[in-house]
XYZ file of C-alpha atoms in Angstrom:
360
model
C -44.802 30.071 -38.393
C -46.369 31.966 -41.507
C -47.258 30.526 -44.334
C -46.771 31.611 -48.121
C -49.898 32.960 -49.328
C -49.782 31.352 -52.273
C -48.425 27.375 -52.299
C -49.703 25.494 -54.885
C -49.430 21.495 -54.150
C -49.964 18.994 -57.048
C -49.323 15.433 -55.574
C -48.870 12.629 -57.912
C -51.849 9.988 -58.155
C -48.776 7.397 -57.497
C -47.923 9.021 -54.018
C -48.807 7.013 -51.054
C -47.657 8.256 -47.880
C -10.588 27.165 -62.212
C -8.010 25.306 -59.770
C -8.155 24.545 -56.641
C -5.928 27.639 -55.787
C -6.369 30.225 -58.322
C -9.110 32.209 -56.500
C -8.788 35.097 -54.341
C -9.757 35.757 -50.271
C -11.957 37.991 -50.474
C -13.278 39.863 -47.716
C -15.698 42.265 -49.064
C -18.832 42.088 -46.491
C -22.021 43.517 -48.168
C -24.269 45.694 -45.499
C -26.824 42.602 -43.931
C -29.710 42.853 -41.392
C -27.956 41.690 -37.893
C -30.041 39.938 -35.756
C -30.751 40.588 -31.957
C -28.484 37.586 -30.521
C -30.562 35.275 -28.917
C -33.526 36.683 -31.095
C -35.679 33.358 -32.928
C -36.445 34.424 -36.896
C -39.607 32.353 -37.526
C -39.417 30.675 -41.617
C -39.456 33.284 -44.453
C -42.032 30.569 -45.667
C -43.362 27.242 -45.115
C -44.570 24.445 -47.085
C -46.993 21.145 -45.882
C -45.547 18.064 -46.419
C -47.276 14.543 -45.868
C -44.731 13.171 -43.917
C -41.694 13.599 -41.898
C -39.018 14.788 -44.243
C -35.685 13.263 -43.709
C -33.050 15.089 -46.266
C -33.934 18.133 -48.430
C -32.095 18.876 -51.661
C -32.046 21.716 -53.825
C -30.708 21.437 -57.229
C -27.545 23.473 -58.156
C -28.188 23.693 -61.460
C -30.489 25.283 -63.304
C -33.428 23.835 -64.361
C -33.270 25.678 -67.854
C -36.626 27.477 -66.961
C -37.278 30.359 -64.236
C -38.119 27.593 -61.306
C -35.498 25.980 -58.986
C -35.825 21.845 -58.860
C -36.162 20.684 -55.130
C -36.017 16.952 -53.977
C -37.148 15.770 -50.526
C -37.532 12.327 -49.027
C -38.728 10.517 -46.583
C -39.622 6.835 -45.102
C -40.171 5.281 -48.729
C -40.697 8.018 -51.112
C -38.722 10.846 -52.719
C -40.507 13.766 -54.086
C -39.681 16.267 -56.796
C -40.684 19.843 -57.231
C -40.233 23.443 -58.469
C -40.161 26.207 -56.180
C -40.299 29.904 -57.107
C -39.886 33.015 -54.681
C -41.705 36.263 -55.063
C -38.077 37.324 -55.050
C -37.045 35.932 -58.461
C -40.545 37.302 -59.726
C -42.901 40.209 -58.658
C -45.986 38.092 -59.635
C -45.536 35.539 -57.151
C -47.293 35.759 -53.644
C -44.723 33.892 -51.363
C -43.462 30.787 -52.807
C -44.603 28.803 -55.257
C -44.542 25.052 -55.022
C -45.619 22.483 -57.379
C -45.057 18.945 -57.018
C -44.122 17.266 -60.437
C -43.691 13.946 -58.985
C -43.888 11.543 -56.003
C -41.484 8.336 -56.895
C -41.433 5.123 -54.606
C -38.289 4.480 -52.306
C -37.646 0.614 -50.885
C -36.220 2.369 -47.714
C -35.861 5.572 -45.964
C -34.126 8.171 -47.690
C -31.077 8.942 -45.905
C -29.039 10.840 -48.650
C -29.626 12.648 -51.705
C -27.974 14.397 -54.849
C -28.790 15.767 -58.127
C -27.468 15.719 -60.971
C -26.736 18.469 -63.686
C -28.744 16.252 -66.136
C -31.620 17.220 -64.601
C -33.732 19.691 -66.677
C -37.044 20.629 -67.522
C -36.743 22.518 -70.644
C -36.982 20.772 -73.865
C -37.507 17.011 -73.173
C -38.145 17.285 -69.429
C -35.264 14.881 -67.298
C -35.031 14.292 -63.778
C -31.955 12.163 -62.576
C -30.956 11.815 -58.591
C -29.192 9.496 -56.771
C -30.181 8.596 -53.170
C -28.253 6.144 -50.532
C -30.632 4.269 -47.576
C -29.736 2.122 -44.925
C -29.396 -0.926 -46.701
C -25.690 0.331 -48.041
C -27.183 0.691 -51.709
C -27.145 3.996 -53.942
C -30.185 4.299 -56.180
C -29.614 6.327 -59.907
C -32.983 7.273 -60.120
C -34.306 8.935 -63.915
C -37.745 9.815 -64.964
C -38.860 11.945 -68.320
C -41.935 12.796 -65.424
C -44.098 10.616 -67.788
C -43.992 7.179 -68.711
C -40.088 6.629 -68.418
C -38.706 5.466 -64.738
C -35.650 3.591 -64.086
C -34.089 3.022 -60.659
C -30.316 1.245 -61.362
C -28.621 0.033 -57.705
C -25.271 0.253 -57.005
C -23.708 -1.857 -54.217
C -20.071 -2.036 -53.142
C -20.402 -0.195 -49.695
C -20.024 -1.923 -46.577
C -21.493 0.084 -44.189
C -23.765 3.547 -43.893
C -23.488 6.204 -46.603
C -22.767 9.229 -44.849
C -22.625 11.399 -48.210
C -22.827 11.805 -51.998
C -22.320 14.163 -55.220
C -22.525 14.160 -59.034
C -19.846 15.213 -61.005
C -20.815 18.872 -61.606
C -19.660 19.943 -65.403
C -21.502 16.535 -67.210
C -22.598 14.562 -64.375
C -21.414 10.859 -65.206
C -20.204 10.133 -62.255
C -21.016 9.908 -58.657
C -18.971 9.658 -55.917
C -19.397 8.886 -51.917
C -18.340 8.347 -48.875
C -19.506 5.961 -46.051
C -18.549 4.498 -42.816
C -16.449 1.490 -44.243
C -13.330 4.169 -44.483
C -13.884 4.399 -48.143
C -15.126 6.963 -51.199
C -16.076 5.086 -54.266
C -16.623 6.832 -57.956
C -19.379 5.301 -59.817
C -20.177 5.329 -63.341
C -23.664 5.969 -64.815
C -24.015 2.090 -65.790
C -23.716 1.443 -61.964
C -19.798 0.370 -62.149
C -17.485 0.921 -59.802
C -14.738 2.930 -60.917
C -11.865 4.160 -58.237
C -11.966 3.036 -54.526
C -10.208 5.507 -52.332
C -9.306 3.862 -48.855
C -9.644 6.403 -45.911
C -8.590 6.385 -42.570
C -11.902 6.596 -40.947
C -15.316 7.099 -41.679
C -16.176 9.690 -45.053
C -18.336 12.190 -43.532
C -18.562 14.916 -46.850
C -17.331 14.864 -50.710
C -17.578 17.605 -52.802
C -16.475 18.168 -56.076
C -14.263 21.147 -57.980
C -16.903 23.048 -59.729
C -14.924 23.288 -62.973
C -12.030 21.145 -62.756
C -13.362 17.149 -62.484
C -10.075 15.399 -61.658
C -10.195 17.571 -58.081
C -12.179 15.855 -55.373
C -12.115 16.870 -51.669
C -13.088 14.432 -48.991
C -13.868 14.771 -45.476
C -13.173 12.469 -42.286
C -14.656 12.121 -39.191
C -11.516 12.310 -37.275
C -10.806 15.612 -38.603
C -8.807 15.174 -41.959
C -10.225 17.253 -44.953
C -8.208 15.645 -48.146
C -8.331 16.871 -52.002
C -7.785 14.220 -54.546
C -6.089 14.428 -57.941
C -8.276 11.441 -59.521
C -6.237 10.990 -62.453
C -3.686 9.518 -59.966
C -5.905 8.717 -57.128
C -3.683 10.418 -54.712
C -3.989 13.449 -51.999
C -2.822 16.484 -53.124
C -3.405 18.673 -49.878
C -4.549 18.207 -47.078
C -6.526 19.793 -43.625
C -6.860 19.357 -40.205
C -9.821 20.391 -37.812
C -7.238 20.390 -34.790
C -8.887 19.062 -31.409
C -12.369 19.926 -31.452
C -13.998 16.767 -31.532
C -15.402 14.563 -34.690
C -15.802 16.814 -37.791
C -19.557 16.044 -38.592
C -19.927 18.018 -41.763
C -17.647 20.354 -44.353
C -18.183 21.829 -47.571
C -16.421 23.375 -50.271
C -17.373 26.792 -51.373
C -17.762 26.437 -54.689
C -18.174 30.359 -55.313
C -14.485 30.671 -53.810
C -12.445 27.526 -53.718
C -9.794 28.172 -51.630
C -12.380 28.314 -48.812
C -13.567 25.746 -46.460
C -16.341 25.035 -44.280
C -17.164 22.357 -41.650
C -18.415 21.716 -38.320
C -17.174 19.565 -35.124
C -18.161 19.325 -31.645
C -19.940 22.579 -31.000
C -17.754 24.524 -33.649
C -17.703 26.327 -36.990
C -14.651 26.055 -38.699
C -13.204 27.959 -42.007
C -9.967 27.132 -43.724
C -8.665 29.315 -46.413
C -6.212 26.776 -48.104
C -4.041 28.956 -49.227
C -2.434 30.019 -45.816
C -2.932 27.237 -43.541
C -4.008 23.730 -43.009
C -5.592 24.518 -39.700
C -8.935 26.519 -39.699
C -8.677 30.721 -40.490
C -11.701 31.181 -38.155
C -13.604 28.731 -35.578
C -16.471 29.871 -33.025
C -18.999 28.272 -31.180
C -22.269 27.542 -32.601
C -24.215 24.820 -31.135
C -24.881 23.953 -27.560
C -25.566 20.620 -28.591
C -23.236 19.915 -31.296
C -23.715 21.300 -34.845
C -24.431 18.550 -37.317
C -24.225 20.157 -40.928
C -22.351 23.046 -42.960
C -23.345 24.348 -45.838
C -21.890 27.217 -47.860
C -24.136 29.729 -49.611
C -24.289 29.436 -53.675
C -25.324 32.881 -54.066
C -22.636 34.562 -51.579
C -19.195 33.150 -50.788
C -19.690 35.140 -47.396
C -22.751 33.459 -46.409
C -22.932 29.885 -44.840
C -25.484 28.031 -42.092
C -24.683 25.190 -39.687
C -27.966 23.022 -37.876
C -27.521 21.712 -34.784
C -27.915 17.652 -33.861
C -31.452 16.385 -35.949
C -34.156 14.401 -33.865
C -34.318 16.935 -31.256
C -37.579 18.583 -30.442
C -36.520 21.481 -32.181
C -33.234 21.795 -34.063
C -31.393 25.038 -34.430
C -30.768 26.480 -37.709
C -27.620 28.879 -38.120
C -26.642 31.157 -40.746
C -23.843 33.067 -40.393
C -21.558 35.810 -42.267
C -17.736 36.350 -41.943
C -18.370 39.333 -42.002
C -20.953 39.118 -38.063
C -19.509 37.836 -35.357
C -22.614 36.312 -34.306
C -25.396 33.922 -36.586
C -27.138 36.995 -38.843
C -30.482 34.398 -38.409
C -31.258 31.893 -35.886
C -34.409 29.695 -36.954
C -35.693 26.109 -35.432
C -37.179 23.774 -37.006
C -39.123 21.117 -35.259
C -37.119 18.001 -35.588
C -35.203 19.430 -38.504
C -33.122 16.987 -40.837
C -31.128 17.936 -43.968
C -29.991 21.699 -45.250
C -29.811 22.872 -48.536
C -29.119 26.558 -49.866
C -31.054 27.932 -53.411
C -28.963 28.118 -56.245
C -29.027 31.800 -56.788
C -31.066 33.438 -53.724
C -29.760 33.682 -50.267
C -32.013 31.033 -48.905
C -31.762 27.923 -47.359
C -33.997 24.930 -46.744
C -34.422 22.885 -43.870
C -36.913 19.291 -43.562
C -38.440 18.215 -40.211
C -41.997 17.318 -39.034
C -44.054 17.128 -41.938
C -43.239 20.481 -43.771
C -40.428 22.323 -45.105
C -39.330 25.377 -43.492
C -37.018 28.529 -45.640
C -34.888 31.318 -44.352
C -34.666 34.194 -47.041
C -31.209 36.386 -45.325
C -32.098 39.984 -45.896
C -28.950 41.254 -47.452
């Protein structure tokens, strides 16, 4: 696997290891590079990391400067960073990568979100929220100087499959866990709305625009979207029999489309024409695990196969291909997360991060 020629690494001195129906289908596929099928596309670029990375986060916000924010964690730390690609600027070799802080985690990060606060223009701010094992989420906010505060919020019973900021302001969070429940949280670490499920909370995403839209996703194959000012379902999906759905995603570029995974499936709803999936093909021999939608091309999506494998496949796809445009692996890859504006995801494993640039 190549790596960027030019990834600069600064560790920290403290581091110690529009509604929900009012867009249209569109099917306009742009020409894209096809790969042979079978064919295995080594990383676009790779960066070292000191430890096995368990969940990998890019911000979907901007950052107010040129650079993208990035978040991974791991056993007991979460780490924040700026990455920019010699495709958002001529002058860069590769990628570059520069760590602006290493913060302490009690446990292993299992799940991680940022929030539109975050910002590095100005008075630099940095506000996540992460969920571990212990059924906690953590608000964590630095200024990336003297200021830290990490606010727990408890109320879950069980593992935290999931998690999101409210997108327009970000004052709340919501999640979802295995107790059969997605909570809304308030800044102050309050618990504001319970929503009871009917089995385990697999995904949440929020409307982009609209903040009283919510869509949740269950394990046994139920995709529901909430009206939260009266905390009931307004529409609803179904995966059909295919086995637990593991994953979806909203595409927030289009919202009347629909992404998950279950069994060895991709699914797509468009929600406008049916509550069973559009499309559905295989993908993983093993079971797919995640599905993530593209921010820079409503087209565009990848699906990973089951983590803690030797090597984990990495999927992305077009509507457009019959078969994945790019098949990667990543050695015992964990988490997925697509760049804000490029088409390029990110995918954690075995002490590095690996990135897939699709050649459009």
């Amino acid at each position: 696997m190549r790596k960027p020629s030019s990834a600069r690494r600064c560790l920290c001195s403290n581091f110690t290891a529009s509604s929900l129906w009012k867009s249209r289908f569109r099917a306009s596929f742009p020409s894209i590079h096809v790969m042979q099928e079978g064919a295995i596309h080594s990383p676009s670029y790779t960066v070292p990391c000191d430890d096995y990375v368990h969940v990998v986060e890019f911000s979907p916000f901007s950052s107010g400067t040129p650079v993208s924010l990035l978040a991974y964690g791991g056993n007991q730390y979460v780490v924040v960073a700026t990455c920019l690609f010699q495709e958002e600027d001529m002058e860069v070799e590769g990628v570059e990568f520069n760590i602006l802080r290493a913060f302490h985690h009690e446990l292993q990060v299992e799940v991680l979100a940022w929030s539109p606060e975050s910002q590095l223009n100005r008075i630099p701010t940095i506000r996540l929220c992460t969920a571990a094992a212990d059924r906690k989420l953590r608000l964590l906010t630095s200024d990336l100087q003297e200021r830290h505060e990490v606010k727990a919020m408890e109320g879950h019973t069980s593992y935290i499959n999931h998690l999101v900021f409210e997108p327009t302001e970000g004052k709340q969070i919501a999640s979802v866990s295995d107790d059969h429940t997605c909570r809304l949280w308030d800044l102050e670490g309050n618990e504001t709305c319970v929503l009871r499920l009917r089995s385990p909370g697999v995904s949440v995403c929020w409307h982009p625009e609209e903040i009283c839209k919510l869509m949740v996703a269950e394990k046994k194959g139920t995709i529901r979207f909430y009206d939260l000012v009266t905390q009931q379902a307004i529409l609803s999906l179904d995966s059909g029999h295919c086995g637990p759905l593991m994953s979806a995603d909203w595409c927030l570029t289009n919202t009347i489309k629909v992404g998950g995974v279950a069994g060895t499936d991709w699914l797509v709803w468009d929600i406008t024409r049916s509550s069973y999936p559009q499309e559905k093909r295989p993908a993983h021999k093993d079971k797919a695990r995640l599905f993530k939608w593209s921010l820079a091309n409503e087209n565009l999506f990848a699906t990973t196969g089951l983590p803690g494998k030797i090597n984990t496949q990495v999927f992305i796809h077009h509507l457009g291909h019959p078969q994945p445009v790019v098949i990667g692996s990543s050695t015992i890859g964990s988490g997925l997360s697509w760049h804000r504006a490029l088409p390029l995801c990110v995918v954690g494993g075995d002490r590095k991060l690996s990135f897939w640039m699709t050649e459009m």
